[in-house]
Amino acid sequence: METGTAGSAGPAGARAEPVWTGLPRGLLRMRRLLLVAWLVPLAAATGVLLGLFAGPAWTAFALLPLAVLAWGWPMLGRNWRSWRYAERDDDLLISRGVLWREETVVPYGRMQLVEVTSGPVERHFGLASVQLRTAAAATDARIPGLLPEEAERLRDRLTELGEARSAGL
């Protein structure tokens, strides 16, 4: 996992820069493998079918899925690097996006449900996701591709902080 560093507090009363945590490299590996697993067989099937039914010149269209693969490979890396999260005293920050940056702030006191999910592909790669549900549906958030131990630690910590903050409401 990648971890950022905290900045200086700056002027008196200013909030310190959050400590950001990136997602595990296994998420990038999983997404790239899925990209290859879909596009290489598609290219092969396209080439064979077009070669049989439309003629050899049409098999060049089989290069289209391979072009998407060549474009998607680095894009997945950029997307993976853009995901990060930071636990602060009163809220959780989730940041993502390459062209359009999106930063979600989830106050601990507004959390209603924190769950860890892991589908069959994620389990195969040893990954899990944390899903956060809040009082306002627009602020629901998700952190994908965490190691299961980190997902469970985060779930337990966020649940504990959420219960403590909501008790004071």
PDB file of N, CA and C in Angstrom, residues 79-161:
ATOM      1  N   ASN A  79      -5.988   5.275 -13.340  1.00  0.00           N
ATOM      2  CA  ASN A  79      -7.158   5.237 -12.474  1.00  0.00           C
ATOM      3  C   ASN A  79      -6.799   4.657 -11.109  1.00  0.00           C
ATOM      4  N   TRP A  80      -6.026   3.581 -11.090  1.00  0.00           N
ATOM      5  CA  TRP A  80      -5.625   2.948  -9.823  1.00  0.00           C
ATOM      6  C   TRP A  80      -4.835   3.924  -8.954  1.00  0.00           C
ATOM      7  N   ARG A  81      -3.912   4.670  -9.569  1.00  0.00           N
ATOM      8  CA  ARG A  81      -3.111   5.631  -8.806  1.00  0.00           C
ATOM      9  C   ARG A  81      -3.946   6.782  -8.264  1.00  0.00           C
ATOM     10  N   SER A  82      -5.085   7.062  -8.888  1.00  0.00           N
ATOM     11  CA  SER A  82      -5.897   8.196  -8.446  1.00  0.00           C
ATOM     12  C   SER A  82      -6.710   7.891  -7.179  1.00  0.00           C
ATOM     13  N   TRP A  83      -6.955   6.633  -6.887  1.00  0.00           N
ATOM     14  CA  TRP A  83      -7.753   6.256  -5.713  1.00  0.00           C
ATOM     15  C   TRP A  83      -6.919   6.360  -4.454  1.00  0.00           C
ATOM     16  N   ARG A  84      -7.472   6.999  -3.415  1.00  0.00           N
ATOM     17  CA  ARG A  84      -6.811   7.060  -2.108  1.00  0.00           C
ATOM     18  C   ARG A  84      -7.849   7.448  -1.061  1.00  0.00           C
ATOM     19  N   TYR A  85      -7.519   7.176   0.186  1.00  0.00           N
ATOM     20  CA  TYR A  85      -8.419   7.538   1.269  1.00  0.00           C
ATOM     21  C   TYR A  85      -7.599   7.995   2.472  1.00  0.00           C
ATOM     22  N   ALA A  86      -8.241   8.789   3.330  1.00  0.00           N
ATOM     23  CA  ALA A  86      -7.576   9.313   4.521  1.00  0.00           C
ATOM     24  C   ALA A  86      -8.566   9.310   5.674  1.00  0.00           C
ATOM     25  N   GLU A  87      -8.115   8.786   6.807  1.00  0.00           N
ATOM     26  CA  GLU A  87      -8.930   8.793   8.020  1.00  0.00           C
ATOM     27  C   GLU A  87      -8.532  10.022   8.836  1.00  0.00           C
ATOM     28  N   ARG A  88      -9.504  10.897   9.104  1.00  0.00           N
ATOM     29  CA  ARG A  88      -9.241  12.069   9.926  1.00  0.00           C
ATOM     30  C   ARG A  88      -9.999  11.942  11.238  1.00  0.00           C
ATOM     31  N   ASP A  89      -9.904  12.942  12.093  1.00  0.00           N
ATOM     32  CA  ASP A  89     -10.545  12.888  13.405  1.00  0.00           C
ATOM     33  C   ASP A  89     -12.065  12.777  13.315  1.00  0.00           C
ATOM     34  N   ASP A  90     -12.683  13.531  12.388  1.00  0.00           N
ATOM     35  CA  ASP A  90     -14.139  13.595  12.332  1.00  0.00           C
ATOM     36  C   ASP A  90     -14.762  12.979  11.087  1.00  0.00           C
ATOM     37  N   ASP A  91     -13.939  12.655  10.094  1.00  0.00           N
ATOM     38  CA  ASP A  91     -14.503  12.150   8.846  1.00  0.00           C
ATOM     39  C   ASP A  91     -13.488  11.321   8.069  1.00  0.00           C
ATOM     40  N   LEU A  92     -14.006  10.658   7.043  1.00  0.00           N
ATOM     41  CA  LEU A  92     -13.196   9.858   6.141  1.00  0.00           C
ATOM     42  C   LEU A  92     -13.216  10.547   4.780  1.00  0.00           C
ATOM     43  N   LEU A  93     -12.045  10.734   4.179  1.00  0.00           N
ATOM     44  CA  LEU A  93     -11.932  11.326   2.851  1.00  0.00           C
ATOM     45  C   LEU A  93     -11.649  10.223   1.843  1.00  0.00           C
ATOM     46  N   ILE A  94     -12.339  10.253   0.719  1.00  0.00           N
ATOM     47  CA  ILE A  94     -12.069   9.325  -0.377  1.00  0.00           C
ATOM     48  C   ILE A  94     -11.874  10.179  -1.625  1.00  0.00           C
ATOM     49  N   SER A  95     -10.743   9.999  -2.278  1.00  0.00           N
ATOM     50  CA  SER A  95     -10.422  10.792  -3.468  1.00  0.00           C
ATOM     51  C   SER A  95     -10.148   9.854  -4.630  1.00  0.00           C
ATOM     52  N   ARG A  96     -10.658  10.248  -5.809  1.00  0.00           N
ATOM     53  CA  ARG A  96     -10.433   9.438  -7.000  1.00  0.00           C
ATOM     54  C   ARG A  96     -10.661  10.291  -8.235  1.00  0.00           C
ATOM     55  N   GLY A  97     -10.234   9.772  -9.371  1.00  0.00           N
ATOM     56  CA  GLY A  97     -10.480  10.435 -10.643  1.00  0.00           C
ATOM     57  C   GLY A  97      -9.215  10.969 -11.266  1.00  0.00           C
ATOM     58  N   VAL A  98      -9.134  10.856 -12.591  1.00  0.00           N
ATOM     59  CA  VAL A  98      -7.981  11.335 -13.340  1.00  0.00           C
ATOM     60  C   VAL A  98      -8.310  12.675 -13.975  1.00  0.00           C
ATOM     61  N   LEU A  99      -9.283  12.696 -14.864  1.00  0.00           N
ATOM     62  CA  LEU A  99      -9.678  13.956 -15.493  1.00  0.00           C
ATOM     63  C   LEU A  99     -10.570  14.782 -14.567  1.00  0.00           C
ATOM     64  N   TRP A 100     -11.584  14.152 -14.012  1.00  0.00           N
ATOM     65  CA  TRP A 100     -12.459  14.806 -13.061  1.00  0.00           C
ATOM     66  C   TRP A 100     -12.174  14.236 -11.691  1.00  0.00           C
ATOM     67  N   ARG A 101     -11.506  15.022 -10.863  1.00  0.00           N
ATOM     68  CA  ARG A 101     -11.200  14.588  -9.500  1.00  0.00           C
ATOM     69  C   ARG A 101     -12.475  14.650  -8.665  1.00  0.00           C
ATOM     70  N   GLU A 102     -12.693  13.637  -7.878  1.00  0.00           N
ATOM     71  CA  GLU A 102     -13.847  13.601  -6.988  1.00  0.00           C
ATOM     72  C   GLU A 102     -13.351  13.293  -5.593  1.00  0.00           C
ATOM     73  N   GLU A 103     -13.702  14.140  -4.650  1.00  0.00           N
ATOM     74  CA  GLU A 103     -13.324  13.911  -3.260  1.00  0.00           C
ATOM     75  C   GLU A 103     -14.592  13.856  -2.428  1.00  0.00           C
ATOM     76  N   THR A 104     -14.786  12.725  -1.755  1.00  0.00           N
ATOM     77  CA  THR A 104     -15.969  12.511  -0.932  1.00  0.00           C
ATOM     78  C   THR A 104     -15.566  12.610   0.523  1.00  0.00           C
ATOM     79  N   VAL A 105     -16.326  13.381   1.290  1.00  0.00           N
ATOM     80  CA  VAL A 105     -16.104  13.516   2.723  1.00  0.00           C
ATOM     81  C   VAL A 105     -17.277  12.831   3.424  1.00  0.00           C
ATOM     82  N   VAL A 106     -16.970  11.814   4.220  1.00  0.00           N
ATOM     83  CA  VAL A 106     -18.012  11.072   4.927  1.00  0.00           C
ATOM     84  C   VAL A 106     -17.825  11.294   6.427  1.00  0.00           C
ATOM     85  N   PRO A 107     -18.678  12.125   7.045  1.00  0.00           N
ATOM     86  CA  PRO A 107     -18.576  12.342   8.491  1.00  0.00           C
ATOM     87  C   PRO A 107     -18.909  11.048   9.246  1.00  0.00           C
ATOM     88  N   TYR A 108     -18.124  10.727  10.261  1.00  0.00           N
ATOM     89  CA  TYR A 108     -18.339   9.478  10.995  1.00  0.00           C
ATOM     90  C   TYR A 108     -19.740   9.428  11.614  1.00  0.00           C
ATOM     91  N   GLY A 109     -20.246  10.541  12.089  1.00  0.00           N
ATOM     92  CA  GLY A 109     -21.554  10.570  12.736  1.00  0.00           C
ATOM     93  C   GLY A 109     -22.710  10.341  11.784  1.00  0.00           C
ATOM     94  N   ARG A 110     -22.502  10.454  10.472  1.00  0.00           N
ATOM     95  CA  ARG A 110     -23.565  10.272   9.486  1.00  0.00           C
ATOM     96  C   ARG A 110     -23.602   8.850   8.922  1.00  0.00           C
ATOM     97  N   MET A 111     -22.627   8.026   9.274  1.00  0.00           N
ATOM     98  CA  MET A 111     -22.583   6.655   8.745  1.00  0.00           C
ATOM     99  C   MET A 111     -23.676   5.812   9.373  1.00  0.00           C
ATOM    100  N   GLN A 112     -24.411   5.116   8.533  1.00  0.00           N
ATOM    101  CA  GLN A 112     -25.455   4.214   9.010  1.00  0.00           C
ATOM    102  C   GLN A 112     -25.059   2.752   8.866  1.00  0.00           C
ATOM    103  N   LEU A 113     -24.242   2.460   7.860  1.00  0.00           N
ATOM    104  CA  LEU A 113     -23.846   1.076   7.603  1.00  0.00           C
ATOM    105  C   LEU A 113     -22.462   1.063   6.972  1.00  0.00           C
ATOM    106  N   VAL A 114     -21.610   0.196   7.478  1.00  0.00           N
ATOM    107  CA  VAL A 114     -20.291  -0.028   6.885  1.00  0.00           C
ATOM    108  C   VAL A 114     -20.175  -1.525   6.666  1.00  0.00           C
ATOM    109  N   GLU A 115     -20.016  -1.928   5.399  1.00  0.00           N
ATOM    110  CA  GLU A 115     -19.933  -3.358   5.126  1.00  0.00           C
ATOM    111  C   GLU A 115     -18.737  -3.683   4.243  1.00  0.00           C
ATOM    112  N   VAL A 116     -18.237  -4.890   4.435  1.00  0.00           N
ATOM    113  CA  VAL A 116     -17.132  -5.398   3.622  1.00  0.00           C
ATOM    114  C   VAL A 116     -17.712  -6.413   2.660  1.00  0.00           C
ATOM    115  N   THR A 117     -17.438  -6.234   1.360  1.00  0.00           N
ATOM    116  CA  THR A 117     -17.916  -7.170   0.347  1.00  0.00           C
ATOM    117  C   THR A 117     -16.725  -7.683  -0.455  1.00  0.00           C
ATOM    118  N   SER A 118     -16.892  -8.887  -0.974  1.00  0.00           N
ATOM    119  CA  SER A 118     -15.845  -9.491  -1.795  1.00  0.00           C
ATOM    120  C   SER A 118     -16.484 -10.510  -2.723  1.00  0.00           C
ATOM    121  N   GLY A 119     -16.530 -10.165  -4.001  1.00  0.00           N
ATOM    122  CA  GLY A 119     -17.081 -11.085  -4.994  1.00  0.00           C
ATOM    123  C   GLY A 119     -16.090 -12.188  -5.310  1.00  0.00           C
ATOM    124  N   PRO A 120     -16.459 -13.133  -6.168  1.00  0.00           N
ATOM    125  CA  PRO A 120     -15.585 -14.275  -6.452  1.00  0.00           C
ATOM    126  C   PRO A 120     -14.245 -13.879  -7.069  1.00  0.00           C
ATOM    127  N   VAL A 121     -14.253 -12.886  -7.957  1.00  0.00           N
ATOM    128  CA  VAL A 121     -12.987 -12.472  -8.576  1.00  0.00           C
ATOM    129  C   VAL A 121     -12.116 -11.765  -7.547  1.00  0.00           C
ATOM    130  N   GLU A 122     -12.728 -10.870  -6.739  1.00  0.00           N
ATOM    131  CA  GLU A 122     -11.958 -10.192  -5.689  1.00  0.00           C
ATOM    132  C   GLU A 122     -11.379 -11.213  -4.706  1.00  0.00           C
ATOM    133  N   ARG A 123     -12.167 -12.182  -4.306  1.00  0.00           N
ATOM    134  CA  ARG A 123     -11.671 -13.207  -3.369  1.00  0.00           C
ATOM    135  C   ARG A 123     -10.496 -13.965  -3.961  1.00  0.00           C
ATOM    136  N   HIS A 124     -10.569 -14.270  -5.255  1.00  0.00           N
ATOM    137  CA  HIS A 124      -9.474 -14.988  -5.917  1.00  0.00           C
ATOM    138  C   HIS A 124      -8.171 -14.188  -5.827  1.00  0.00           C
ATOM    139  N   PHE A 125      -8.274 -12.871  -5.915  1.00  0.00           N
ATOM    140  CA  PHE A 125      -7.092 -12.015  -5.838  1.00  0.00           C
ATOM    141  C   PHE A 125      -6.789 -11.549  -4.423  1.00  0.00           C
ATOM    142  N   GLY A 126      -7.536 -12.039  -3.437  1.00  0.00           N
ATOM    143  CA  GLY A 126      -7.296 -11.666  -2.048  1.00  0.00           C
ATOM    144  C   GLY A 126      -7.649 -10.218  -1.759  1.00  0.00           C
ATOM    145  N   LEU A 127      -8.783  -9.739  -2.306  1.00  0.00           N
ATOM    146  CA  LEU A 127      -9.198  -8.352  -2.139  1.00  0.00           C
ATOM    147  C   LEU A 127     -10.621  -8.273  -1.595  1.00  0.00           C
ATOM    148  N   ALA A 128     -10.951  -7.115  -1.046  1.00  0.00           N
ATOM    149  CA  ALA A 128     -12.300  -6.849  -0.550  1.00  0.00           C
ATOM    150  C   ALA A 128     -12.572  -5.358  -0.704  1.00  0.00           C
ATOM    151  N   SER A 129     -13.853  -4.981  -0.686  1.00  0.00           N
ATOM    152  CA  SER A 129     -14.248  -3.581  -0.793  1.00  0.00           C
ATOM    153  C   SER A 129     -15.010  -3.169   0.451  1.00  0.00           C
ATOM    154  N   VAL A 130     -14.890  -1.901   0.820  1.00  0.00           N
ATOM    155  CA  VAL A 130     -15.642  -1.346   1.937  1.00  0.00           C
ATOM    156  C   VAL A 130     -16.713  -0.436   1.345  1.00  0.00           C
ATOM    157  N   GLN A 131     -17.961  -0.696   1.707  1.00  0.00           N
ATOM    158  CA  GLN A 131     -19.092   0.103   1.245  1.00  0.00           C
ATOM    159  C   GLN A 131     -19.622   0.895   2.433  1.00  0.00           C
ATOM    160  N   LEU A 132     -19.769   2.211   2.267  1.00  0.00           N
ATOM    161  CA  LEU A 132     -20.256   3.092   3.331  1.00  0.00           C
ATOM    162  C   LEU A 132     -21.616   3.632   2.938  1.00  0.00           C
ATOM    163  N   ARG A 133     -22.606   3.480   3.807  1.00  0.00           N
ATOM    164  CA  ARG A 133     -23.933   4.046   3.563  1.00  0.00           C
ATOM    165  C   ARG A 133     -24.159   5.118   4.629  1.00  0.00           C
ATOM    166  N   THR A 134     -24.672   6.255   4.192  1.00  0.00           N
ATOM    167  CA  THR A 134     -24.901   7.366   5.100  1.00  0.00           C
ATOM    168  C   THR A 134     -26.374   7.758   5.095  1.00  0.00           C
ATOM    169  N   ALA A 135     -26.707   8.744   5.930  1.00  0.00           N
ATOM    170  CA  ALA A 135     -28.088   9.228   6.004  1.00  0.00           C
ATOM    171  C   ALA A 135     -28.517   9.839   4.675  1.00  0.00           C
ATOM    172  N   ALA A 136     -27.592  10.464   3.974  1.00  0.00           N
ATOM    173  CA  ALA A 136     -27.890  11.039   2.659  1.00  0.00           C
ATOM    174  C   ALA A 136     -27.356  10.101   1.585  1.00  0.00           C
ATOM    175  N   ALA A 137     -28.247   9.627   0.717  1.00  0.00           N
ATOM    176  CA  ALA A 137     -27.838   8.657  -0.307  1.00  0.00           C
ATOM    177  C   ALA A 137     -26.762   9.210  -1.229  1.00  0.00           C
ATOM    178  N   ALA A 138     -26.705  10.517  -1.400  1.00  0.00           N
ATOM    179  CA  ALA A 138     -25.731  11.125  -2.315  1.00  0.00           C
ATOM    180  C   ALA A 138     -24.302  11.001  -1.802  1.00  0.00           C
ATOM    181  N   THR A 139     -24.127  10.734  -0.511  1.00  0.00           N
ATOM    182  CA  THR A 139     -22.776  10.641   0.029  1.00  0.00           C
ATOM    183  C   THR A 139     -22.336   9.211   0.303  1.00  0.00           C
ATOM    184  N   ASP A 140     -23.080   8.240  -0.207  1.00  0.00           N
ATOM    185  CA  ASP A 140     -22.603   6.864  -0.087  1.00  0.00           C
ATOM    186  C   ASP A 140     -21.255   6.766  -0.783  1.00  0.00           C
ATOM    187  N   ALA A 141     -20.369   5.956  -0.230  1.00  0.00           N
ATOM    188  CA  ALA A 141     -19.026   5.867  -0.788  1.00  0.00           C
ATOM    189  C   ALA A 141     -18.544   4.430  -0.742  1.00  0.00           C
ATOM    190  N   ARG A 142     -17.501   4.161  -1.537  1.00  0.00           N
ATOM    191  CA  ARG A 142     -16.943   2.816  -1.621  1.00  0.00           C
ATOM    192  C   ARG A 142     -15.439   2.935  -1.789  1.00  0.00           C
ATOM    193  N   ILE A 143     -14.717   2.035  -1.132  1.00  0.00           N
ATOM    194  CA  ILE A 143     -13.274   1.921  -1.323  1.00  0.00           C
ATOM    195  C   ILE A 143     -13.024   0.507  -1.840  1.00  0.00           C
ATOM    196  N   PRO A 144     -12.667   0.359  -3.119  1.00  0.00           N
ATOM    197  CA  PRO A 144     -12.497  -0.975  -3.704  1.00  0.00           C
ATOM    198  C   PRO A 144     -11.085  -1.524  -3.505  1.00  0.00           C
ATOM    199  N   GLY A 145     -10.968  -2.839  -3.616  1.00  0.00           N
ATOM    200  CA  GLY A 145      -9.669  -3.488  -3.759  1.00  0.00           C
ATOM    201  C   GLY A 145      -8.737  -3.435  -2.575  1.00  0.00           C
ATOM    202  N   LEU A 146      -9.271  -3.425  -1.358  1.00  0.00           N
ATOM    203  CA  LEU A 146      -8.414  -3.434  -0.176  1.00  0.00           C
ATOM    204  C   LEU A 146      -8.053  -4.873   0.193  1.00  0.00           C
ATOM    205  N   LEU A 147      -6.960  -5.028   0.921  1.00  0.00           N
ATOM    206  CA  LEU A 147      -6.665  -6.333   1.496  1.00  0.00           C
ATOM    207  C   LEU A 147      -7.746  -6.626   2.533  1.00  0.00           C
ATOM    208  N   PRO A 148      -8.206  -7.875   2.651  1.00  0.00           N
ATOM    209  CA  PRO A 148      -9.303  -8.176   3.581  1.00  0.00           C
ATOM    210  C   PRO A 148      -9.035  -7.722   5.014  1.00  0.00           C
ATOM    211  N   GLU A 149      -7.791  -7.850   5.474  1.00  0.00           N
ATOM    212  CA  GLU A 149      -7.470  -7.429   6.844  1.00  0.00           C
ATOM    213  C   GLU A 149      -7.667  -5.924   7.000  1.00  0.00           C
ATOM    214  N   GLU A 150      -7.237  -5.144   6.015  1.00  0.00           N
ATOM    215  CA  GLU A 150      -7.396  -3.688   6.050  1.00  0.00           C
ATOM    216  C   GLU A 150      -8.867  -3.315   5.930  1.00  0.00           C
ATOM    217  N   ALA A 151      -9.627  -4.014   5.101  1.00  0.00           N
ATOM    218  CA  ALA A 151     -11.058  -3.738   4.950  1.00  0.00           C
ATOM    219  C   ALA A 151     -11.783  -3.988   6.273  1.00  0.00           C
ATOM    220  N   GLU A 152     -11.451  -5.080   6.947  1.00  0.00           N
ATOM    221  CA  GLU A 152     -12.096  -5.392   8.226  1.00  0.00           C
ATOM    222  C   GLU A 152     -11.678  -4.405   9.304  1.00  0.00           C
ATOM    223  N   ARG A 153     -10.399  -4.009   9.324  1.00  0.00           N
ATOM    224  CA  ARG A 153      -9.919  -3.020  10.298  1.00  0.00           C
ATOM    225  C   ARG A 153     -10.641  -1.700  10.082  1.00  0.00           C
ATOM    226  N   LEU A 154     -10.754  -1.285   8.818  1.00  0.00           N
ATOM    227  CA  LEU A 154     -11.413  -0.033   8.491  1.00  0.00           C
ATOM    228  C   LEU A 154     -12.894  -0.098   8.864  1.00  0.00           C
ATOM    229  N   ARG A 155     -13.552  -1.209   8.559  1.00  0.00           N
ATOM    230  CA  ARG A 155     -14.966  -1.378   8.922  1.00  0.00           C
ATOM    231  C   ARG A 155     -15.162  -1.258  10.427  1.00  0.00           C
ATOM    232  N   ASP A 156     -14.324  -1.963  11.195  1.00  0.00           N
ATOM    233  CA  ASP A 156     -14.453  -1.930  12.648  1.00  0.00           C
ATOM    234  C   ASP A 156     -14.202  -0.536  13.206  1.00  0.00           C
ATOM    235  N   ARG A 157     -13.182   0.135  12.691  1.00  0.00           N
ATOM    236  CA  ARG A 157     -12.844   1.480  13.175  1.00  0.00           C
ATOM    237  C   ARG A 157     -13.939   2.473  12.808  1.00  0.00           C
ATOM    238  N   LEU A 158     -14.416   2.426  11.567  1.00  0.00           N
ATOM    239  CA  LEU A 158     -15.458   3.358  11.148  1.00  0.00           C
ATOM    240  C   LEU A 158     -16.765   3.113  11.892  1.00  0.00           C
ATOM    241  N   THR A 159     -17.086   1.855  12.150  1.00  0.00           N
ATOM    242  CA  THR A 159     -18.289   1.531  12.912  1.00  0.00           C
ATOM    243  C   THR A 159     -18.175   2.076  14.326  1.00  0.00           C
ATOM    244  N   GLU A 160     -17.025   1.870  14.945  1.00  0.00           N
ATOM    245  CA  GLU A 160     -16.796   2.364  16.303  1.00  0.00           C
ATOM    246  C   GLU A 160     -16.888   3.893  16.356  1.00  0.00           C
ATOM    247  N   LEU A 161     -16.226   4.562  15.420  1.00  0.00           N
ATOM    248  CA  LEU A 161     -16.268   6.024  15.389  1.00  0.00           C
ATOM    249  C   LEU A 161     -17.672   6.528  15.058  1.00  0.00           C
TER     250      LEU A 161
END
